[in-house]
Short mmCIF file of C-alpha atoms in Angstrom, two decimals:
data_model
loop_
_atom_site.label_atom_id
_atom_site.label_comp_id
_atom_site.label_asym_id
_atom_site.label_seq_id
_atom_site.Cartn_x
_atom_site.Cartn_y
_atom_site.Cartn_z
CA UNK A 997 0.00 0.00 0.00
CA UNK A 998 1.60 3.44 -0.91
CA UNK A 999 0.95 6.50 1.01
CA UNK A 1000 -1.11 7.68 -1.96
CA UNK A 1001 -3.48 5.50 -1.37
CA UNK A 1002 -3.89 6.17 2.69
CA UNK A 1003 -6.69 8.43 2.41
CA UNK A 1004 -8.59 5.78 0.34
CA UNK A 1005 -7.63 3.56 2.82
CA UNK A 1006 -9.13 5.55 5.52
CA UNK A 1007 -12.78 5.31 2.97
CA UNK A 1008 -13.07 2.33 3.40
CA UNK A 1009 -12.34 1.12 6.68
CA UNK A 1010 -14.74 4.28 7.54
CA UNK A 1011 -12.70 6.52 9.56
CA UNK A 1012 -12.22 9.22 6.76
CA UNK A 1013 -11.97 12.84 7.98
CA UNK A 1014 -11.60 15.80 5.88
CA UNK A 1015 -10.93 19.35 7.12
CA UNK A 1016 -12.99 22.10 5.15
CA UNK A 1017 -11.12 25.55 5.11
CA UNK A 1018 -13.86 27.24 3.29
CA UNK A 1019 -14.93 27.49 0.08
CA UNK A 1020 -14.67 31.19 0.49
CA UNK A 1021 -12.27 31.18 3.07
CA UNK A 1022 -9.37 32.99 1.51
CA UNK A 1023 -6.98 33.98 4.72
CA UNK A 1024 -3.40 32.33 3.38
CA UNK A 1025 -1.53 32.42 6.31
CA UNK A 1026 -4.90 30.97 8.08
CA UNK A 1027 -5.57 28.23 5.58
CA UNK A 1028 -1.17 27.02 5.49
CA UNK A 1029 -1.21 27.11 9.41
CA UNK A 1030 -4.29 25.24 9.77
CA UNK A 1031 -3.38 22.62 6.97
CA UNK A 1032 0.00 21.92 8.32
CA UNK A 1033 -1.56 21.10 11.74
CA UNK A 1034 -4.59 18.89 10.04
CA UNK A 1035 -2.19 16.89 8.67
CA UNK A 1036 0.07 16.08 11.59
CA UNK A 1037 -2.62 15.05 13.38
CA UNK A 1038 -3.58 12.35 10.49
CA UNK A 1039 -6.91 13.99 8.40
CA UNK A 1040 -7.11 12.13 5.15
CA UNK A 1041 -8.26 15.51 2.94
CA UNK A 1042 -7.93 19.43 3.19
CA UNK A 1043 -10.84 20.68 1.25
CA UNK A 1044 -10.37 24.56 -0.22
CA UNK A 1045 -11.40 27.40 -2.29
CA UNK A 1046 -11.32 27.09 -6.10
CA UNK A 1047 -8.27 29.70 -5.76
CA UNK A 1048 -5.32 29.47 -7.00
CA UNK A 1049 -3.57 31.23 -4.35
CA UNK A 1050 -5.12 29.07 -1.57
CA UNK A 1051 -4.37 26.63 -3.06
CA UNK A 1052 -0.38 27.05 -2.93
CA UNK A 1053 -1.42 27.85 1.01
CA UNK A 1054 -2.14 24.38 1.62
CA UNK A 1055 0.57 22.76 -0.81
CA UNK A 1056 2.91 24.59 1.24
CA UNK A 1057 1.55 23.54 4.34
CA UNK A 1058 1.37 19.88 3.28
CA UNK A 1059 5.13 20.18 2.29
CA UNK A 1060 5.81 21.52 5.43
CA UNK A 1061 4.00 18.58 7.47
CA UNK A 1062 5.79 16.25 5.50
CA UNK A 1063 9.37 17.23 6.80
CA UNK A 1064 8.37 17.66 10.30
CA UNK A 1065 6.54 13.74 10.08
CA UNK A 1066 9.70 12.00 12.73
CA UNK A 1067 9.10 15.00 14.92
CA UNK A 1068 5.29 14.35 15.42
CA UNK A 1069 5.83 9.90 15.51
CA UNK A 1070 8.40 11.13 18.84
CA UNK A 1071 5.52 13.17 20.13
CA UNK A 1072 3.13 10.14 19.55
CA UNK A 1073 1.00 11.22 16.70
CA UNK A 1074 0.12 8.45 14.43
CA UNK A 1075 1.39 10.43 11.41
CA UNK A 1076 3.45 8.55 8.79
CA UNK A 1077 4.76 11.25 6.21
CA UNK A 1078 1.41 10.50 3.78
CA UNK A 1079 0.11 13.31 2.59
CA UNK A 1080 -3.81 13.73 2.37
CA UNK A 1081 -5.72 14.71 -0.70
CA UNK A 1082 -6.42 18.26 -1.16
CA UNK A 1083 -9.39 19.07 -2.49
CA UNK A 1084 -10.79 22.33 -4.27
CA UNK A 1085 -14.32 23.19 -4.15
CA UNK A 1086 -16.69 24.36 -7.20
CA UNK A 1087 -20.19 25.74 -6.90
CA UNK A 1088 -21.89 24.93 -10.61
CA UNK A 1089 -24.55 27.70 -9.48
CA UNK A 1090 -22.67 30.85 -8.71
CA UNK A 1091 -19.93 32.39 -9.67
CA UNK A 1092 -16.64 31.89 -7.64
CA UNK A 1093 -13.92 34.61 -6.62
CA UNK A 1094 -10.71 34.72 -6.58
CA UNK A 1095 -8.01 37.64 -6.15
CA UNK A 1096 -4.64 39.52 -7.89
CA UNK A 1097 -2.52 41.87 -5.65
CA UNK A 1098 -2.09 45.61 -7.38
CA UNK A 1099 -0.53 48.46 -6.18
CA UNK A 1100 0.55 51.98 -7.64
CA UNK A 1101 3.86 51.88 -8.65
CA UNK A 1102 3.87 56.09 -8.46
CA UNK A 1103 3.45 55.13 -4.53
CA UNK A 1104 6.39 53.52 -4.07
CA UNK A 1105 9.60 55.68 -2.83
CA UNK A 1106 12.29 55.67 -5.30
CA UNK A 1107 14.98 54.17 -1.99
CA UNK A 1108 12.48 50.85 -1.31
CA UNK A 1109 14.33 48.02 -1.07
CA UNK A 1110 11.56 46.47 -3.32
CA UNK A 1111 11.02 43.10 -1.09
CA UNK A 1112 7.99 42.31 -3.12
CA UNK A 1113 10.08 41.67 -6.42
CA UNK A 1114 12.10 39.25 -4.68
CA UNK A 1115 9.63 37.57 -2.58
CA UNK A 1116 6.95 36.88 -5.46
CA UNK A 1117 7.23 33.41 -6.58
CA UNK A 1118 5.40 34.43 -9.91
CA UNK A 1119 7.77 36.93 -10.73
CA UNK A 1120 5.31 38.99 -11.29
CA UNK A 1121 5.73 42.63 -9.68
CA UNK A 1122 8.23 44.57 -12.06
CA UNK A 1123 9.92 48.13 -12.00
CA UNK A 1124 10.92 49.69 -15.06
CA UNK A 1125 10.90 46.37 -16.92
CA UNK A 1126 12.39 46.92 -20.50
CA UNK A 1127 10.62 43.55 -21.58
CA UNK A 1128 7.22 44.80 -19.79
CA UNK A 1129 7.60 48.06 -20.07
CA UNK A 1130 5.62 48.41 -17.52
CA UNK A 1131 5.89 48.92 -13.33
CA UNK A 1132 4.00 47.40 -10.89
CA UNK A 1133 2.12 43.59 -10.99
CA UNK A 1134 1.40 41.84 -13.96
CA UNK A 1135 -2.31 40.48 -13.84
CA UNK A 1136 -1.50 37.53 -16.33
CA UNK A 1137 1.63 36.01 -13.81
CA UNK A 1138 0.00 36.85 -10.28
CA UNK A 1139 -1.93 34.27 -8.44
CA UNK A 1140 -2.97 36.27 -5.54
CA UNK A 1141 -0.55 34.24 -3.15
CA UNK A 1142 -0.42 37.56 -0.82
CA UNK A 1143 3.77 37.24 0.16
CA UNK A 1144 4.50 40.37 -1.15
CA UNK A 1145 1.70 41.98 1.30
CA UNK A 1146 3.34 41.56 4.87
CA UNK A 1147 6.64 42.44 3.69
CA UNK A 1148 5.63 45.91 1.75
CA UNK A 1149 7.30 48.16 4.16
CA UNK A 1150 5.24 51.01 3.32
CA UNK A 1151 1.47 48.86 3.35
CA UNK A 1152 0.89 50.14 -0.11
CA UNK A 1153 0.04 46.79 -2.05
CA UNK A 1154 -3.77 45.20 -1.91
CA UNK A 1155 -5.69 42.33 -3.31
CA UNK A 1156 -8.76 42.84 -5.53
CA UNK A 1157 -11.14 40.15 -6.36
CA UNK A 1158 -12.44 38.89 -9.43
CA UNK A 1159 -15.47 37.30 -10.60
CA UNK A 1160 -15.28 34.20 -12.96
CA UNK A 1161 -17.82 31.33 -14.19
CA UNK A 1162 -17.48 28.19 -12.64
CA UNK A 1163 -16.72 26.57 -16.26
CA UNK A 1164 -14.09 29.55 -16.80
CA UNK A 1165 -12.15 28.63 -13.27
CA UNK A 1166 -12.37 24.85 -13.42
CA UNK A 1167 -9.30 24.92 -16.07
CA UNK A 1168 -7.16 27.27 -13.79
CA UNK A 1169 -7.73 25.11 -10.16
CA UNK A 1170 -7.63 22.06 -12.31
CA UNK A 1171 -4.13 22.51 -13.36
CA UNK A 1172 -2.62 22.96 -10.11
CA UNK A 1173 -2.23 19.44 -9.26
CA UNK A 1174 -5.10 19.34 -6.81
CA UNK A 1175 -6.13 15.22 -5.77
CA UNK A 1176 -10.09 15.69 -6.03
CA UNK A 1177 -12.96 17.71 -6.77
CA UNK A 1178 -16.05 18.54 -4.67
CA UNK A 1179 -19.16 19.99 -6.74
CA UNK A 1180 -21.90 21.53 -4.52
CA UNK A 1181 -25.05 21.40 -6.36
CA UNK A 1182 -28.32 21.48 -5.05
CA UNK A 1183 -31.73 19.80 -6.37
CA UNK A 1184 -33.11 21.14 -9.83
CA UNK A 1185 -29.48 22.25 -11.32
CA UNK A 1186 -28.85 19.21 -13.73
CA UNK A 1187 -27.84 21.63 -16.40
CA UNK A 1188 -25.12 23.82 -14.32
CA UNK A 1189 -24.12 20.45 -13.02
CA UNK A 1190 -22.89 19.32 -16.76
CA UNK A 1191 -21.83 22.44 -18.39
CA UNK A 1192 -19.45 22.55 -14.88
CA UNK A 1193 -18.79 18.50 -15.34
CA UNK A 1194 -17.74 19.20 -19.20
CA UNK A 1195 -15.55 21.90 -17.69
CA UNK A 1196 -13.90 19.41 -15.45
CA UNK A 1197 -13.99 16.64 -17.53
CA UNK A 1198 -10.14 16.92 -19.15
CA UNK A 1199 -8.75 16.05 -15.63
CA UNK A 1200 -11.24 13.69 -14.64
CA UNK A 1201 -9.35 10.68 -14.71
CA UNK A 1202 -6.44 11.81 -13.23
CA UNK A 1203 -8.67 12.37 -10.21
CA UNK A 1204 -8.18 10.12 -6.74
CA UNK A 1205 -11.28 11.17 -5.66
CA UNK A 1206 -14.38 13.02 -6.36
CA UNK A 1207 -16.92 14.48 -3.90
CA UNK A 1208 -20.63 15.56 -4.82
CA UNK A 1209 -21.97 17.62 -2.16
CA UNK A 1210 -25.82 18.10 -2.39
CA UNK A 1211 -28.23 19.80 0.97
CA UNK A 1212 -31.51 18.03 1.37
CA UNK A 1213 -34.86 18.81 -1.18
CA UNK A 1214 -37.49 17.39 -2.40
CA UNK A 1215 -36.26 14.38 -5.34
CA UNK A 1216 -33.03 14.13 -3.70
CA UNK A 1217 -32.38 10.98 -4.22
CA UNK A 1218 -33.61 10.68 -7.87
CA UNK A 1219 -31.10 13.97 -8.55
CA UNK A 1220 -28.07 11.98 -7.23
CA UNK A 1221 -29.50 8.96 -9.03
CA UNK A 1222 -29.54 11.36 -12.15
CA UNK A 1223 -25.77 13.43 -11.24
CA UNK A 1224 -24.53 9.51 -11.40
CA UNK A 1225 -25.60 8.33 -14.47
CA UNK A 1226 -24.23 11.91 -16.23
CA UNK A 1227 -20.26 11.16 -14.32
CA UNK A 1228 -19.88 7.43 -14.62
CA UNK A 1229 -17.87 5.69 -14.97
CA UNK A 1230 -15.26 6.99 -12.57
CA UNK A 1231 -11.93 6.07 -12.74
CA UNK A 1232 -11.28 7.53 -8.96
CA UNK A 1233 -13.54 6.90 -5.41
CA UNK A 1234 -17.02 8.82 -5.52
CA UNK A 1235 -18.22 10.60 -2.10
CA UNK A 1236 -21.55 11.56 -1.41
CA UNK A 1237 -21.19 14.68 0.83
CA UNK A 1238 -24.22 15.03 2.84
CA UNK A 1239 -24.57 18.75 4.01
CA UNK A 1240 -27.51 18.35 6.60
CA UNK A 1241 -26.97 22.35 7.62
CA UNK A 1242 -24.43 23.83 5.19
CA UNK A 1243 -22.01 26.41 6.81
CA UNK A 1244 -24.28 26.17 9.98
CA UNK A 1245 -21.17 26.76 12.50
CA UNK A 1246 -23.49 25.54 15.31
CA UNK A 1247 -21.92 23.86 18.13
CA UNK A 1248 -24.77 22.26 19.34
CA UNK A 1249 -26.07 18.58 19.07
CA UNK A 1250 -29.55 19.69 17.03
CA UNK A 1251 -26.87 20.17 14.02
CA UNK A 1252 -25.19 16.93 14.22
CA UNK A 1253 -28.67 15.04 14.64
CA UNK A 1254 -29.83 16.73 11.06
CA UNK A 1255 -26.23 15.83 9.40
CA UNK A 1256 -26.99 12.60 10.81
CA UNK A 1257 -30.07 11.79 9.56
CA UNK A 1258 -29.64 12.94 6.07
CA UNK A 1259 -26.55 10.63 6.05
CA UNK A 1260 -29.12 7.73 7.00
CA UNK A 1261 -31.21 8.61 3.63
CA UNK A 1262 -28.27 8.65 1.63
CA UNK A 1263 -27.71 5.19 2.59
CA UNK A 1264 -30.71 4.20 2.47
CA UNK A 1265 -30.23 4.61 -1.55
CA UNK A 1266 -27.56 2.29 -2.34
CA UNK A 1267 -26.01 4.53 -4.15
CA UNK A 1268 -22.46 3.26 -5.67
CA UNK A 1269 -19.48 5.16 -3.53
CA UNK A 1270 -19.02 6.62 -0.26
CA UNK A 1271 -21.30 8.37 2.36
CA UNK A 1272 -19.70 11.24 4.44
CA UNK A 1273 -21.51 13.74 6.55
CA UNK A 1274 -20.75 17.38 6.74
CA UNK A 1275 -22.79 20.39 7.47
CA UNK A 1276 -23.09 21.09 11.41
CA UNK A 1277 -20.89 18.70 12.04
CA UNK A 1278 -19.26 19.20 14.97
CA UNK A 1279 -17.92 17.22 18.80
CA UNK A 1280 -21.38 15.64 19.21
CA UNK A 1281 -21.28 13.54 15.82
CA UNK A 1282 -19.12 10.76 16.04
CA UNK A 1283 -20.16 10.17 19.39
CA UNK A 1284 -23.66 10.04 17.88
CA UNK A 1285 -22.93 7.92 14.61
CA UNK A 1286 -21.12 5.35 17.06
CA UNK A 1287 -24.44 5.77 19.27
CA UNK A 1288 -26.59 4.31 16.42
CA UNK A 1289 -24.47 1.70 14.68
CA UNK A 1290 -23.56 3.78 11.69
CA UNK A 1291 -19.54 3.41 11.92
CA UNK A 1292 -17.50 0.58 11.75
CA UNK A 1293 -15.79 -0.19 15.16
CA UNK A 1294 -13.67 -2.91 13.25
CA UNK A 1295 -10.39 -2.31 10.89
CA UNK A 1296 -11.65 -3.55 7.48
CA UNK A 1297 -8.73 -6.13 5.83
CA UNK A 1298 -6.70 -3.46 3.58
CA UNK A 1299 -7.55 -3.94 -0.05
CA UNK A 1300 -5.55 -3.74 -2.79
CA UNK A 1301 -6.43 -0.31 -4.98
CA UNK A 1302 -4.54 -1.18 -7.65
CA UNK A 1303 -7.15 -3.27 -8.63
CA UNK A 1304 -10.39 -0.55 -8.88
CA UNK A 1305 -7.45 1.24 -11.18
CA UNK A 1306 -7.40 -1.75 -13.46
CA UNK A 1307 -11.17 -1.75 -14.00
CA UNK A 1308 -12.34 1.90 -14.12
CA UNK A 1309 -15.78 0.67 -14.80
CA UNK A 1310 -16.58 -1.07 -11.32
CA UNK A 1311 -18.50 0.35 -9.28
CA UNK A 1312 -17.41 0.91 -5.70
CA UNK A 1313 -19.86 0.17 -3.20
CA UNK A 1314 -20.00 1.18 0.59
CA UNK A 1315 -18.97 -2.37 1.92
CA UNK A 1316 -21.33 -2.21 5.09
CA UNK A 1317 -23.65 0.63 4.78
CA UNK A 1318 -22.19 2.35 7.09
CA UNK A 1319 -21.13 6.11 7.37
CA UNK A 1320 -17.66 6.66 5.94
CA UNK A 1321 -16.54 9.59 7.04
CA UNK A 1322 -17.01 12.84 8.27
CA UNK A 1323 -16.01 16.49 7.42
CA UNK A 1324 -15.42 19.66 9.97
CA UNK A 1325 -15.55 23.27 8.86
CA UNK A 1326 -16.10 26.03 10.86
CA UNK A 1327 -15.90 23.97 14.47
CA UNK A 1328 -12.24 22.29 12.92
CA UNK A 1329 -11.60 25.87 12.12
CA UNK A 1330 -12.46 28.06 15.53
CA UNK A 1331 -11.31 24.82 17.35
CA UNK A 1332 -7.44 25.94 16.41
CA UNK A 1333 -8.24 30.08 16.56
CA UNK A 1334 -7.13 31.07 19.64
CA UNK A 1335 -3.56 29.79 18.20
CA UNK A 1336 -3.90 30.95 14.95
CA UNK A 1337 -4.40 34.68 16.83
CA UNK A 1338 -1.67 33.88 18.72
CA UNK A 1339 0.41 33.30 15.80
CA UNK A 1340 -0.81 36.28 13.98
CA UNK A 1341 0.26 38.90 16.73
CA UNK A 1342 3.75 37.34 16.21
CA UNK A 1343 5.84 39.18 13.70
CA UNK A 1344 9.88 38.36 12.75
CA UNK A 1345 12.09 41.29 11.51
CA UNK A 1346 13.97 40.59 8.50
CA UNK A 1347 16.18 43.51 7.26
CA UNK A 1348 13.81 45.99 8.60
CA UNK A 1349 10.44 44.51 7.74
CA UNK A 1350 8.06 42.73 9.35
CA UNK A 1351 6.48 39.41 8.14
CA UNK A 1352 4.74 37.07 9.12
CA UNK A 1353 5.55 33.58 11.31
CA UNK A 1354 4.79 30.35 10.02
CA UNK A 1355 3.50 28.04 12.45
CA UNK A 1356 6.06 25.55 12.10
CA UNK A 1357 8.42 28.43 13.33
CA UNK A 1358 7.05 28.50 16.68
CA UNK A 1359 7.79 25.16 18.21
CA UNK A 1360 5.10 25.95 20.81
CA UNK A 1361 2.24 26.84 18.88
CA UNK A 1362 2.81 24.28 16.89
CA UNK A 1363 2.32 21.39 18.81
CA UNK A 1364 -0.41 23.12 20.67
CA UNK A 1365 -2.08 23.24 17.43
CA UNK A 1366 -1.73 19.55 16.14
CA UNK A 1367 -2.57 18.52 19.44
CA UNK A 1368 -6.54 20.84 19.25
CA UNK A 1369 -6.62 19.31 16.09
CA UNK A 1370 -5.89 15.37 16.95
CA UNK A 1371 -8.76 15.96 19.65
CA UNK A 1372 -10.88 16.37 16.70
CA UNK A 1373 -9.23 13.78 14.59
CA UNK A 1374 -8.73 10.95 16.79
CA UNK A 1375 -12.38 11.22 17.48
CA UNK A 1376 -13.70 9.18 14.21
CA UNK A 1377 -9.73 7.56 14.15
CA UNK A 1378 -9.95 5.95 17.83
CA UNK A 1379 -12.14 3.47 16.11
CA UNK A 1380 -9.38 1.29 14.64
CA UNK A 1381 -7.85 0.65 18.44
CA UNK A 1382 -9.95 -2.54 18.99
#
């Protein structure tokens, strides 16, 4: 078994667990730090905006867990060095965002140092370029990453946002190497579902995983039945994400109970792939699904992958009926902000300007942070220890 194939691993023996950072959620620094600490603490998938930029965020952060792997095995954290998938989310019903820094050149004092030039891995802010003939950023080589803005020693450089289609911006996230695709669609939107599935379709098969992420409505089932029939066959694992109160942030238990029971429908269908909850998910719902019978409390014999590779047309099937997984947003999120606002109040000097710390920096808040998040994590993972 390679570490690629850990996360599908995970699917199947029904212990998955996928950290959402927001499919608008678009604070780098935020989205690397909170990464890097999901994945110490052994999530299978970092879900995150169909941005470019946020997207590097959480590469970098994976990269970063990876080196720091012995470190977290001699703290006893069950993490191996496999990275999970990341995952970008597309809407096909509304139009998604992303951002390009700008500033005036005119602004900029003729004595700066000009740390933006050097730190943009794009290379694209330029002063007096003979080639560009032009000063300042060029739109076509920025990817909103955001380095150059902490380190602008005057505060002069911004990010504006930009409006795209969802078929315009599937090319652009597709080709950053991302591991799967979530599409939240909702009930009635067969057509945006295709013209965003044509979109996507180029990089399909080079997808580990794809996620279909519909709320609750009237001919639910029939719709998935329908979404199905219009993406098979699949060469990667399918997921049905069942949002039972999208982007509710509740901490309560009436959230959990609602994610719950929509899960139970869902698997009531028989549809071919993988059930996971999401939407007010939150400390209450493992606790809950273990409650009712709906995770396995047994490690499933590991299967051999390579053989779903060999016949693309199979049809993977949820081997127990049983809940797969589970994804946190918002409560995985606050759960690690008081260190993330420690982290942010920190600042390093470096020739005279201030930028930002990276949480693996502060040896501290690191650890603080993996350990918040394998509180979370070890909740749905604790069920392998039998």
């Amino acid at each position: 078994m390679t570490d690629l194939f850990v996360p599908l691993q995970s699917l199947k023996q029904g212990d998955w667990f996928k950290l959402i950072c927001g499919a608008s959620f678009q604070h780098l620094p935020a989205v690397r730090s909170l990464t890097l600490a999901y994945t110490l603490a052994g999530a299978d998938c970092i879900d995150v905006a169909a941005d470019p930029a946020v997207i590097a965020a959480a590469q970098s952060g994976l990269q970063a867990a990876k080196s720091l792997a012995k470190d977290a095995q001699k703290r006893g954290f069950d993490y191996k060095g496999n990275l999970p998938f990341l995952m970008v989310s597309l809407n096909d019903g509304e139009d998604p965002h992303f951002r390009k820094a700008e500033f005036n050149p005119h602004e900029c004092p003729t004595d700066c140092p000009r740390p933006c030039e050097r730190i943009c891995p794009a290379q694209a802010i330029v002063f007096d370029s003979i080639k560009e003939d032009f000063s300042g950023v060029v739109s076509e080589k920025c990817y909103g990453c955001g380095r150059c803005i902490p380190v602008c020693p005057y505060s002069i450089i911004y990010t504006a946002s930009y409006v795209t289609t969802p078929g315009a911006i599937a090319p652009l996230v597709m080709s950053t190497g991302v591991d799967a695709v979530e599409i939240h669609t909702q009930v009635g939107r067969l057509a945006e579902f295709e013209r965003l599935w044509q979109a996507i379709s180029p990089w399909a098969d080079k997808l580990k995983l794809l996620a279909i992420s519909c709320p609750d409505g009237e001919g639910m089932i029939d719709y998935l039945k329908t979404l199905y029939d219009r993406i098979a066959p699949l060469k990667g694992a399918l997921i049905w994400q069942t949002d039972g109160r999208p982007m509710s942030g509740d901490i309560g238990d009436g959230t959990t109970i609602a994610a719950v029971k929509l899960g139970q429908k869902v698997l009531a269908a028989k549809l071919p792939g993988y059930v996971q909850l999401a939407g007010g998910t939150n400390k209450y719902t493992v606790a809950k699904l273990k409650a009712m019978g709906l995770l396995n409390d047994f490690r499933l014999p590991v299967l051999d992958f390579r053989l779903e590779e060999a016949n693309p047309q199979s049809k993977i099937q949820n081997p127990k009926s049983k809940i797969s997984g589970v994804a946190y947003g918002s409560y995985a999120r606050v759960l690690l902000s008081p260190i993330l606002e420690q982290l942010e109040n920190k600042e390093v000097s470096n020739t005279n300007m201030k930028a930002t710390v990276r949480l693996e920096e502060d040896e501290v808040l690191l650890w603080q942070a993996v350990e918040l998040a394998h509180s979370l994590v070890s909740q749905i993972k604790s069920q392998q220890e039998h």
